[in-house]
Coordinates of C-alpha atoms in Angstrom, one line a residue:
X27 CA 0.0 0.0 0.0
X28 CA 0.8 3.7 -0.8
X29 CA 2.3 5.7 2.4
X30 CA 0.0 8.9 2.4
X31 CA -1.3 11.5 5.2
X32 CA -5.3 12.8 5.3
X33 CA -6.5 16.4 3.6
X34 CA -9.0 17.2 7.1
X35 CA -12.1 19.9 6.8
X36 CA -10.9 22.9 8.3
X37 CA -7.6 22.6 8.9
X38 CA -5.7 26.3 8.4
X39 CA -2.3 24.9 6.5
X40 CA -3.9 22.6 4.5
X41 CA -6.6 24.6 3.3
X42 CA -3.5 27.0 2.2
X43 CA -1.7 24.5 0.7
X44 CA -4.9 23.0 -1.1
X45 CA -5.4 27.0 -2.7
X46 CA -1.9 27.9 -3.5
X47 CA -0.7 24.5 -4.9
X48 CA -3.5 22.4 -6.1
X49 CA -6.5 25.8 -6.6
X50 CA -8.7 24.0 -4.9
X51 CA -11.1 25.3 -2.3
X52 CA -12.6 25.5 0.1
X53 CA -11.3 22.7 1.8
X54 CA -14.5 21.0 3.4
X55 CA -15.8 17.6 3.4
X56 CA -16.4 17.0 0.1
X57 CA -12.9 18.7 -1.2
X58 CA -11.2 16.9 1.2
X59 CA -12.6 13.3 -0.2
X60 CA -11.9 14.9 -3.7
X61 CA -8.1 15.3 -2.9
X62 CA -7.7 11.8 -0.8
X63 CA -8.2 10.4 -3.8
X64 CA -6.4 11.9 -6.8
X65 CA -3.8 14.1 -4.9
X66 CA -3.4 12.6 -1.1
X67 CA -0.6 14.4 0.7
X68 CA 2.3 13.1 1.1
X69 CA 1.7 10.3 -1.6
X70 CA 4.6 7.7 -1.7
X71 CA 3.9 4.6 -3.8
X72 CA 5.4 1.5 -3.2
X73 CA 7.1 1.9 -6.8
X74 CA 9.3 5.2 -5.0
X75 CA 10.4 3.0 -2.2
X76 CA 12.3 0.6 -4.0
X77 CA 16.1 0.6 -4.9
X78 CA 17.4 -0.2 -8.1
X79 CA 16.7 0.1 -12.1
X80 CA 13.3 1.0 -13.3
X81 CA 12.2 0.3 -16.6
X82 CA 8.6 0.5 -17.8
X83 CA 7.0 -0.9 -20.9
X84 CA 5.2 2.2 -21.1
X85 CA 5.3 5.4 -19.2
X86 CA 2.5 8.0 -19.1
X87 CA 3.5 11.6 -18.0
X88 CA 0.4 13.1 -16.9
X89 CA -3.4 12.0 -15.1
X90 CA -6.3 13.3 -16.7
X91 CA -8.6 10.8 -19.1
X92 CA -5.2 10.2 -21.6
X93 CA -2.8 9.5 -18.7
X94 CA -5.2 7.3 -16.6
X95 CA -6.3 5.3 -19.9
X96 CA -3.3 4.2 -21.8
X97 CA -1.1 3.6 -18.2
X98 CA -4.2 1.2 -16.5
X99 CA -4.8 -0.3 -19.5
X100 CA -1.6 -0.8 -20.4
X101 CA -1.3 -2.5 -16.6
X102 CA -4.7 -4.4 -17.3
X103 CA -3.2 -6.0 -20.3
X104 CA -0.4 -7.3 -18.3
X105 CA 2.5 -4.7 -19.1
X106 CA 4.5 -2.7 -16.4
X107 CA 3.4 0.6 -16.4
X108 CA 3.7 3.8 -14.5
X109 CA 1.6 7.3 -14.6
X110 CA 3.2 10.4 -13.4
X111 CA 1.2 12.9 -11.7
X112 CA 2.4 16.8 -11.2
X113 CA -1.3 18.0 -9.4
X114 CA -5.1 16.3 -9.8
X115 CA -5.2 13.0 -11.1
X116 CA -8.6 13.0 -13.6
X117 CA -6.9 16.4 -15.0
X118 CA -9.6 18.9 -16.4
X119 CA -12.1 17.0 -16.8
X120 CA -13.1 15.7 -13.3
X121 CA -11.9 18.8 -11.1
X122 CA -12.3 21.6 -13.5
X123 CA -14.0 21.0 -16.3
X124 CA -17.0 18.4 -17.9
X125 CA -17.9 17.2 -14.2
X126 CA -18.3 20.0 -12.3
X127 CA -19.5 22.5 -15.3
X128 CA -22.6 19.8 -15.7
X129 CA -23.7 19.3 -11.9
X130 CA -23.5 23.4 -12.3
X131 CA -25.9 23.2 -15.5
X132 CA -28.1 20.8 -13.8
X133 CA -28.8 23.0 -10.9
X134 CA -29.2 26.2 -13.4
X135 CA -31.6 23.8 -15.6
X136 CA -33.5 23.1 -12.5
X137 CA -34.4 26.9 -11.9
X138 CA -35.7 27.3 -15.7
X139 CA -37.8 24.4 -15.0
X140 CA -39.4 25.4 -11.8
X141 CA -39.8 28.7 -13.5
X142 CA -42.0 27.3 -16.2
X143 CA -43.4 24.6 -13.8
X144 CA -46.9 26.7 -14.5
X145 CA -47.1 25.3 -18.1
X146 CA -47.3 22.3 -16.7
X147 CA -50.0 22.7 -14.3
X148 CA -47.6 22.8 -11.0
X149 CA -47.9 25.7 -9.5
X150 CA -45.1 27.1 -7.5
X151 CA -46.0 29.8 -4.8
X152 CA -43.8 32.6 -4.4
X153 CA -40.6 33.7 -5.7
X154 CA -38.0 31.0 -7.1
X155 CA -34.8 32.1 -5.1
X156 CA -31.2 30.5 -5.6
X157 CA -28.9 29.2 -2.5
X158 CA -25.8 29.4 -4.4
X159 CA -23.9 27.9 -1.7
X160 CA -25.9 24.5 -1.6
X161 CA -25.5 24.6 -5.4
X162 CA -21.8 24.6 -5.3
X163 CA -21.6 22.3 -2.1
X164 CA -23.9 19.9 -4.4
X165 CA -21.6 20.4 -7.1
X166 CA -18.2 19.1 -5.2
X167 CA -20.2 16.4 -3.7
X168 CA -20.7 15.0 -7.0
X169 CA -17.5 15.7 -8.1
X170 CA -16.0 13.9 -4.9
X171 CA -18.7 11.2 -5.5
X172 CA -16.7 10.6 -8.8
X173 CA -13.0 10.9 -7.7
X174 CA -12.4 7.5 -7.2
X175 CA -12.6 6.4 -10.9
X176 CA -9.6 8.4 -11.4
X177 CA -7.8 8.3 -7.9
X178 CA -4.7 6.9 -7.0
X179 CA -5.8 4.1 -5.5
X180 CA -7.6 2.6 -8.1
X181 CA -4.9 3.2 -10.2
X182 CA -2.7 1.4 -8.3
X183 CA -5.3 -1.5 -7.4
X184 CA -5.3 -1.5 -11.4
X185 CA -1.8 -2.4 -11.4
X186 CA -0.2 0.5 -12.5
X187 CA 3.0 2.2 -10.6
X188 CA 1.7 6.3 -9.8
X189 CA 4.5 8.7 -8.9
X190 CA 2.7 12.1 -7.9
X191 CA 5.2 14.6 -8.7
X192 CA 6.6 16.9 -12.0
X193 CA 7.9 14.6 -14.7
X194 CA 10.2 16.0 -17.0
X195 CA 12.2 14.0 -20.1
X196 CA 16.0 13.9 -19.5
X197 CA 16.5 11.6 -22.9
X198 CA 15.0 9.6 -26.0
X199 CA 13.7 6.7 -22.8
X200 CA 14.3 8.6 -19.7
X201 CA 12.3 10.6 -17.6
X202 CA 13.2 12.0 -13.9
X203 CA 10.4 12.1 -11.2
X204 CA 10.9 13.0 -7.4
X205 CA 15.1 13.0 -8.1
X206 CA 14.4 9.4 -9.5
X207 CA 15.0 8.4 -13.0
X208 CA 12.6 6.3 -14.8
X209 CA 13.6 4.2 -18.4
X210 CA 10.5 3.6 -20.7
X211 CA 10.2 1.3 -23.5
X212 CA 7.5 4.0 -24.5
X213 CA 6.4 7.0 -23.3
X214 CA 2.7 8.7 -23.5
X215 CA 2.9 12.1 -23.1
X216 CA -1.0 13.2 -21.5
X217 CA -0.2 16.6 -20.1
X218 CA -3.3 18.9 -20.9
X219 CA -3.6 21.8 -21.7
X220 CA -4.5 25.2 -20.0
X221 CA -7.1 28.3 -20.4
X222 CA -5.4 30.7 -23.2
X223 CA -4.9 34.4 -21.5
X224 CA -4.8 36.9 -24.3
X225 CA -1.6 39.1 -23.6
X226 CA -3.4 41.9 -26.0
X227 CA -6.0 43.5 -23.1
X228 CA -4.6 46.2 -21.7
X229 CA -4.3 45.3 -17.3
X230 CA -5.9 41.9 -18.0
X231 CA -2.5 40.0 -17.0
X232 CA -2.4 41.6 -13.4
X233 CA -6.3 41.4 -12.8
X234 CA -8.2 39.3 -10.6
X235 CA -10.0 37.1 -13.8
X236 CA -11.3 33.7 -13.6
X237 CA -10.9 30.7 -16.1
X238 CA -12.3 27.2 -16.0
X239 CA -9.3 26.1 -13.2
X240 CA -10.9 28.5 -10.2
X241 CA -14.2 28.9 -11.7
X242 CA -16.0 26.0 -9.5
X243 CA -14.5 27.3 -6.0
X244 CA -16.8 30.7 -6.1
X245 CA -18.4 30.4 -2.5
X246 CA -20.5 33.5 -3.8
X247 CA -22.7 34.0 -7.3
X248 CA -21.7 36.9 -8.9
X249 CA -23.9 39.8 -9.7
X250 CA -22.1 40.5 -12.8
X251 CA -20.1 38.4 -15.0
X252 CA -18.4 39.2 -17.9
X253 CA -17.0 36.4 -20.6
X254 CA -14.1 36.5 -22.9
X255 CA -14.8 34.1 -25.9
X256 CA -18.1 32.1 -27.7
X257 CA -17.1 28.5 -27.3
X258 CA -18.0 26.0 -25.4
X259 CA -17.1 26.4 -21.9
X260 CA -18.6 30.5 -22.2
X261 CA -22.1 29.2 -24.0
X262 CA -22.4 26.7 -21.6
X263 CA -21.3 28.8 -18.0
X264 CA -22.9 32.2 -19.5
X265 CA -26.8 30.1 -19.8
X266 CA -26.2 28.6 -16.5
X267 CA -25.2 31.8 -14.4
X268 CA -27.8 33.7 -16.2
X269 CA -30.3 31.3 -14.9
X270 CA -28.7 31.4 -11.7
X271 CA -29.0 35.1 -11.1
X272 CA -26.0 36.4 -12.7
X273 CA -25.7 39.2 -15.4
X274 CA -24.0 37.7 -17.7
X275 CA -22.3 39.3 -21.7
X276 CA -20.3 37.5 -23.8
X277 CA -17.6 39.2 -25.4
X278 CA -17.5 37.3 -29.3
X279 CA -14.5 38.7 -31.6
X280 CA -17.1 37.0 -34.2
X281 CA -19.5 38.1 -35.8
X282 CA -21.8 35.2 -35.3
X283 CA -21.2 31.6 -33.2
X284 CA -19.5 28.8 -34.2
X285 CA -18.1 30.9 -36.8
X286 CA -14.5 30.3 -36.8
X287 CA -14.8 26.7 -37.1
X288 CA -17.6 27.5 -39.8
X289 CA -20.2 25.7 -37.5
X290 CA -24.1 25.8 -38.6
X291 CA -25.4 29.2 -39.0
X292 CA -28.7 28.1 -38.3
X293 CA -27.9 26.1 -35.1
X294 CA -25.9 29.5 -34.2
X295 CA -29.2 31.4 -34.5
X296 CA -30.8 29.4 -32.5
X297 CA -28.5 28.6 -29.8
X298 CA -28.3 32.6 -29.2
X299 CA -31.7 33.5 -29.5
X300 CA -32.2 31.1 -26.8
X301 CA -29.3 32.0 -24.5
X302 CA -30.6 35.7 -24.6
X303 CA -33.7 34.7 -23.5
X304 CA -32.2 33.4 -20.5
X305 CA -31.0 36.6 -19.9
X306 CA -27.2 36.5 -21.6
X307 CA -26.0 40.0 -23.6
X308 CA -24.2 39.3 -26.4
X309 CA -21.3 41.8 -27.8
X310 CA -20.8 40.6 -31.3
X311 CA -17.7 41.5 -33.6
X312 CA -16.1 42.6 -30.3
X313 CA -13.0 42.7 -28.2
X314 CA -11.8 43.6 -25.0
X315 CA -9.2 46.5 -25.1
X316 CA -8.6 46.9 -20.9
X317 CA -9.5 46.1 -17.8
X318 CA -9.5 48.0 -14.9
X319 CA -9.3 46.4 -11.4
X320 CA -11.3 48.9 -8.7
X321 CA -11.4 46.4 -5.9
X322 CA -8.9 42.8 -5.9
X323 CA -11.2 41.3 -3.5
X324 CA -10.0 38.5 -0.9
X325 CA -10.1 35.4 -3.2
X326 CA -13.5 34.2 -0.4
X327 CA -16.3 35.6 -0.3
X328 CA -15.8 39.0 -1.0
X329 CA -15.8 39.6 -4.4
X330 CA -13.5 41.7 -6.9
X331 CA -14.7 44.7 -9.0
X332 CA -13.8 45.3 -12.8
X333 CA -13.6 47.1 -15.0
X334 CA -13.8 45.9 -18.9
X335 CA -13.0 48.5 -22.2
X336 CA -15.2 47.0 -24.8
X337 CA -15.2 49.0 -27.8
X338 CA -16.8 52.6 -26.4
X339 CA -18.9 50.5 -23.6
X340 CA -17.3 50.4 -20.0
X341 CA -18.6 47.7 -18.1
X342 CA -18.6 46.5 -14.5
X343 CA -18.1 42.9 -13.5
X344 CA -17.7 40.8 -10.1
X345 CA -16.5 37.6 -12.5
X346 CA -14.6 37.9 -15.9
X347 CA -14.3 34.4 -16.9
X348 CA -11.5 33.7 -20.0
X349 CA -12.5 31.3 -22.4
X350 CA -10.6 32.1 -25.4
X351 CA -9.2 28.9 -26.3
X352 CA -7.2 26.3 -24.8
X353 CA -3.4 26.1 -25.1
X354 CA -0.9 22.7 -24.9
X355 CA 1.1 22.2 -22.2
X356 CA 4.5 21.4 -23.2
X357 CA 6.8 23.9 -21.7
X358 CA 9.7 22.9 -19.3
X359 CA 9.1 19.0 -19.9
X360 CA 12.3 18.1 -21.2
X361 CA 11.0 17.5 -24.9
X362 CA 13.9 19.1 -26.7
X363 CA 15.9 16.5 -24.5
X364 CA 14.0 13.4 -25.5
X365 CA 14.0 14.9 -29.2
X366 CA 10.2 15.5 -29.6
X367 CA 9.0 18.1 -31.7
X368 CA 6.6 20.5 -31.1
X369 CA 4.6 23.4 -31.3
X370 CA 4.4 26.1 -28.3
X371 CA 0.6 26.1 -28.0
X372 CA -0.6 23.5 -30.4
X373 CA 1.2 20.6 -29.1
X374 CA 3.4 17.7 -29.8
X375 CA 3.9 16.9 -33.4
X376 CA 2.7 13.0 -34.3
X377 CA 2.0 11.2 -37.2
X378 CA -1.2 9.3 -37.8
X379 CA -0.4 6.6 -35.0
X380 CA 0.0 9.5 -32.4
X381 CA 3.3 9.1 -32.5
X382 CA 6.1 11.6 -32.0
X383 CA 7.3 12.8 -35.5
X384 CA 10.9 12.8 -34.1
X385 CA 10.9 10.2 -31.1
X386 CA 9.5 6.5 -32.6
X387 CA 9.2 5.9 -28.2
X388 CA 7.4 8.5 -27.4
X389 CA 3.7 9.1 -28.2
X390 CA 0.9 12.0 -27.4
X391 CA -2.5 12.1 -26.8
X392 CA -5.4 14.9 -26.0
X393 CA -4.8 18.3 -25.4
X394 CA -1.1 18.4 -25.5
X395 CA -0.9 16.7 -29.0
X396 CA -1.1 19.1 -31.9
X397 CA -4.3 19.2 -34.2
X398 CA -6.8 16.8 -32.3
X399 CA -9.5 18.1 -31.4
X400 CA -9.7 19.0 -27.2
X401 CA -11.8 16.5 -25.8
X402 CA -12.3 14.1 -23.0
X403 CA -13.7 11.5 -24.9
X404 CA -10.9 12.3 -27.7
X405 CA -8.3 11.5 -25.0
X406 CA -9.3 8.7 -23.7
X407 CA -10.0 7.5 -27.5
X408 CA -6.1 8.1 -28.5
X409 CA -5.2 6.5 -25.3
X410 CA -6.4 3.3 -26.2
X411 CA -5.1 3.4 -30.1
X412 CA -1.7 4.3 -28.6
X413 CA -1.4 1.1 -26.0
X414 CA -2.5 -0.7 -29.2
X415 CA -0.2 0.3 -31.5
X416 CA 2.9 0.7 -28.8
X417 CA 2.5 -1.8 -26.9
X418 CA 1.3 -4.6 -29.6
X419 CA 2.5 -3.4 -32.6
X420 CA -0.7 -2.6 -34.1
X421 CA -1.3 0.5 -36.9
X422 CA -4.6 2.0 -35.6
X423 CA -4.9 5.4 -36.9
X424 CA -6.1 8.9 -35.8
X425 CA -8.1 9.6 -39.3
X426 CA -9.9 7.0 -38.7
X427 CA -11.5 8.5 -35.3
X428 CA -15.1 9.5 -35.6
X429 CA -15.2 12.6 -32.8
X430 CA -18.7 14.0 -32.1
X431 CA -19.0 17.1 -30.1
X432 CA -21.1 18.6 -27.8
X433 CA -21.8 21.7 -26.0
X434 CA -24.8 21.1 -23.1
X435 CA -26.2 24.4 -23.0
X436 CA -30.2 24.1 -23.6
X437 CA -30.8 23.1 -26.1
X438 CA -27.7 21.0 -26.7
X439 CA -25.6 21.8 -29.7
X440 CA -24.1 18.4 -31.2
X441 CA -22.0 18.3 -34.0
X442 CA -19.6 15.1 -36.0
X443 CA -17.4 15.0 -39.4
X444 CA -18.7 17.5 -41.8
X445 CA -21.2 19.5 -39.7
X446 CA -21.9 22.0 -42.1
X447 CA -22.5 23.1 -45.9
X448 CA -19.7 25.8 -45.3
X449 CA -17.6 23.4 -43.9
X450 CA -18.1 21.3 -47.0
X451 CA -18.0 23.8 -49.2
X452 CA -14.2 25.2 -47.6
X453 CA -13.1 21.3 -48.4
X454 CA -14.0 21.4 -51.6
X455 CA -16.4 18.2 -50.7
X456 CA -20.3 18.8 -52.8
X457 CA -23.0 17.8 -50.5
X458 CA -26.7 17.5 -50.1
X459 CA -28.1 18.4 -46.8
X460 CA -31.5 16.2 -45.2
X461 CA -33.4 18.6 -42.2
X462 CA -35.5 17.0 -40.0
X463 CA -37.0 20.0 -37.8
X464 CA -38.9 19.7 -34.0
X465 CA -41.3 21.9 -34.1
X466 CA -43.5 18.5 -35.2
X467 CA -41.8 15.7 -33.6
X468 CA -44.6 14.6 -31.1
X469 CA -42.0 13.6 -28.4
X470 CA -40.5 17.2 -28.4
X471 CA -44.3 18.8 -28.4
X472 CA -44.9 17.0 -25.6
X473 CA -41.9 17.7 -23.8
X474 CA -42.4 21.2 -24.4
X475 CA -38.9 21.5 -26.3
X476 CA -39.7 21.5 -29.3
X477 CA -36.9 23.8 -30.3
X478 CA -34.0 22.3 -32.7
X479 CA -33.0 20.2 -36.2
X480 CA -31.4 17.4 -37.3
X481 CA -29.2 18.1 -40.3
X482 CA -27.5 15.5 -41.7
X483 CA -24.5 15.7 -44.5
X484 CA -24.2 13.1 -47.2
X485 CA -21.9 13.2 -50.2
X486 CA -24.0 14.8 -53.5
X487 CA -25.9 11.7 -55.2
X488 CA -25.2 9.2 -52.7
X489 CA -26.2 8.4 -48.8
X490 CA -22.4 8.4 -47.9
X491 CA -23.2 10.5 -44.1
X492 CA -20.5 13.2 -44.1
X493 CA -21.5 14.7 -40.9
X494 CA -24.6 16.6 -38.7
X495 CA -25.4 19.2 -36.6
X496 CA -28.3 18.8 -34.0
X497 CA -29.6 20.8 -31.4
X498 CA -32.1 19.7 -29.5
X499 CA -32.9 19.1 -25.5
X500 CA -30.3 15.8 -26.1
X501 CA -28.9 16.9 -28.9
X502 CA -25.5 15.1 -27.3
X503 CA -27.5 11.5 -26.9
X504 CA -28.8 11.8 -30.2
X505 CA -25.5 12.2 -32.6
X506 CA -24.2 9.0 -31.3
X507 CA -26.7 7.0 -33.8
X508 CA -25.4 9.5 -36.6
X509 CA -21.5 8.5 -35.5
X510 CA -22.2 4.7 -35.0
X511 CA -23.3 5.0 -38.9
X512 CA -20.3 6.8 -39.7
X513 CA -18.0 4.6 -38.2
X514 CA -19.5 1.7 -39.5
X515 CA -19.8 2.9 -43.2
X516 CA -23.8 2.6 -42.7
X517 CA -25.3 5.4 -45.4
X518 CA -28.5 7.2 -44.7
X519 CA -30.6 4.8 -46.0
X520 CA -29.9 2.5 -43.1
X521 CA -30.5 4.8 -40.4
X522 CA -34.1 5.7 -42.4
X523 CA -34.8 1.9 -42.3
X524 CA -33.7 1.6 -38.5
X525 CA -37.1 1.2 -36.6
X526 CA -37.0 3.9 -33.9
X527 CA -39.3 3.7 -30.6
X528 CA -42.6 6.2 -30.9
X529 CA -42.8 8.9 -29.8
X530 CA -38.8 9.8 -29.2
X531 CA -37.5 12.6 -29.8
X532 CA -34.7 10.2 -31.6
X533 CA -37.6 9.8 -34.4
X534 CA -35.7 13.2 -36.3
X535 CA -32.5 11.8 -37.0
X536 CA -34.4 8.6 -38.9
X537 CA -37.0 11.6 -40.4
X538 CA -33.3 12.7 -42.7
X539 CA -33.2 9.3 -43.4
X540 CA -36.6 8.7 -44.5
X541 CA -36.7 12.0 -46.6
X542 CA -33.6 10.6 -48.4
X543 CA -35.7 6.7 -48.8
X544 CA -38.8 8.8 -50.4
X545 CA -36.5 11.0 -52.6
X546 CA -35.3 8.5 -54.2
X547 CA -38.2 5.6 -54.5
X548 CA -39.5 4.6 -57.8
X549 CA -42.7 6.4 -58.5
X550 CA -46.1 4.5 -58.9
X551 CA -47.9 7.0 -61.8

């Protein structure tokens, strides 16, 4: 067993250790059982105790969903493996990112619901008031509730050697951890990625702003937030602290969403119209020029005050939240010692294997690899192809990855392949395009959601599925039938003969493929 002392509720130094090292607080109960388990203090492995020559069939540097895949599975499959750990073991992902950001969403979908509980015939007396406390206590409950998937324990019960400290390459098979230098056979390199600051605001750099890695320690809801940037994590935080009880504007450099990745200009439309609705401002074809800081606040419960310069509007915040992209981490690692190219924020450089382009030991996977797309689910995907092809030799390849997407604001905005004509278009790739809209899907009518599409993508003449965008209330359930297809080389004519259950709201995705049946059946006069 692995040596390790207790994180305790309450106690002074370790609630200043857990902040300044780790950004986690505050350190109650439930913050506590988070750390236990993927950053216990004092953490000593067996592994670290003993003498001698280690050498590892495979290596992985780093512990969020890439790390903790390809090193247990590697272990499962009866290799020696080890996984290095700088700070939280489940990286982004559990502590900072798709866990915590959806307990948040469920507790700001709750409020929109009791709101409109009268259409339903439930009647809700008096006012509909937020304890944002319980919200966020409820939040790193769940969050703790899901640690141990990812903790150190279980990784070690899985078989797999963790050493929680900085890694850093010292040659082509070496890396040094804790003073202690580890050989690899093969190396997986799984270090993240981090919130992208822009260096171009004026007095942003020395301001008290927020990104995805504090965001989800607030102990008080903002009256004010502003947001830097349209994707993902701002759509989906700006709806939910809107319903919340938040003013919330997005700052968008574009002119519409989804526009520099030439998303759906219709599912744009949509997603905003509703987002506004709940209450979000949008500043469109703008950027942020300063920020002023009137007040630093005391990083608890008292708030900071801001200042934002956008364009001729000066406006006050209590939050600005950065979400302008995501950058690889792949400073001070020791890649130029282990000879692995790369590209300061994009990533490692790999070939189609995900392996380095200048190291045949060394591999890379999620947001630290170059020109992948930044996903949990895209991690833990490349994980697995790189045990395969590492550890047995095998030539799975990245292009043949099918990655949907989603972003869980409401409705959900899901996307795979080719999600658009403009898309198609840019790659020179003619398409037809098969709409199936909600407003007459009888499960959706019901539901009272019927708000979204299905638009499915096919290659011109054919039913070869190119891509879709839906939005829809599970817009990010839905998309997996459209990606199974892809994957599977099933055209649109199979997924318009698939038999779906009545009344789902599932029934729109087969409606494309039915259009595409009927235009294309033999006609009877």
């Amino acid at each position: 067993m692995a040596s390790t002392s207790e994180w305790t509720p309450g106690d002074v130094e370790q609630a200043k250790e857990a902040r300044e090292k780790l950004d986690i607080w505050p350190l109650d109960e439930y913050n506590c059982k988070l750390l236990n388990e993927v950053h216990p203090r004092n953490y000593v492995s067996n592994a670290n105790k003993k003498e001698g020559s280690f050498v590892y069939d495979l290596i992985a540097i780093g512990s969020g969903a890439g790390g903790l895949v390809s090193s247990k599975q590697s272990a499962r499959r009866g290799a020696k493996s080890a996984m290095i750990t700088e700070r939280l073991a489940g990286g982004d992902c559990l502590n900072v990112g798709c866990v915590p950001s959806k307990a948040l969403i469920r507790s700001a979908r709750a409020v929109a619901q009791v709101r409109r509980a009268a259409e339903f015939g439930v009647i809700v007396s008096g006012e509909v008031t937020v304890d944002f406390e319980a919200v966020m206590a409820r939040l790193r409950r769940l969050r703790a509730t899901i640690a141990p998937a990812d903790g150190h324990p279980g990784t070690e019960q899985a078989g797999t050697h963790v050493y929680q400290g900085r890694g850093r390459l010292t040659g082509p098979n070496t890396v040094e951890v804790n003073g202690k230098t580890l050989k690899f056979e093969k190396c997986v390199l799984a270090m993240g990625g981090r919130p992208s600051i822009p260096s171009s605001i004026d007095g942003l750099q020395d301001a008290p702003f927020t990104t995805n890695e504090n965001l989800f320690n607030l102990q008080v809801l903002p009256p004010r937030m502003i947001i830097l940037g349209s994707g993902v994590v701002a759509l989906e935080m700006a709806q939910s602290f809107a319903l919340l009880g938040s003013k919330v504007t997005i700052v968008n450099r574009s002119s519409r969403l989804f526009e520099s990745k030439l998303g759906d200009d219709e599912a744009a439309n949509l997603i905003q119209n509703q987002l506004e609705k709940d209450g979000v401002t949008f500043l469109s074809s703008s950027t942020a020029q300063k920020v002023e800081t009137i007040n630093p606040g005391d990083g608890n419960k008292k708030l900071p005050l801001m200042k934002v310069t956008v364009g001729d509007k000066v406006l006050e915040c209590e939050c600005l939240l950065v979400a302008a992209g995501r950058a690889a981490n792949v400073e001070n690692c020791g890649l130029e010692e282990a000879n692995v190219d790369y590209e300061l924020g994009k990533g490692v450089k790999v070939n189609d294997y995900a392996q380095s382009v200048s190291n045949p030991s060394v591999y890379a996977v999620g947001d630290c690899c170059a020109g992948v797309p930044r996903l949990t689910h895209m991690s833990g995907e490349m994980a697995k192809l790189v045990v395969q092809n590492s550890l047995a030799n095998d030539e799975w390849k990245l292009s043949s990855l099918v990655v949907p997407a989603v972003a869980y604001t409401e409705p959900e905005y899901a996307t795979v392949g080719i999600a658009s004509e403009e898309q198609a278009k840019k790659q020179g790739v003619a398409c037809d395009v098969y709409k199936t809209s909600l407003e007459h899907n009888d499960r959706a009518i019901l539901e009272s959601s019927n708000i979204g599409f299905v638009k499915i993508l096919v290659k011109k003449d054919t039913d070869d599925i190119l891509g879709a965008t839906i939005v829809a209330e599970r817009a990010g359930e839905m998309i997996n039938e459209v990606s199974l297809a892809m994957k599977n080389n099933l055209g649109l004519y199979a997924i318009g003969r698939n038999i779906h259950p009545y009344p789902t709201t599932g029934e729109a995705v087969m409606g494309c493929g039915v259009q595409y049946i009927n235009k294309h059946l033999p006609r009877l006069d």
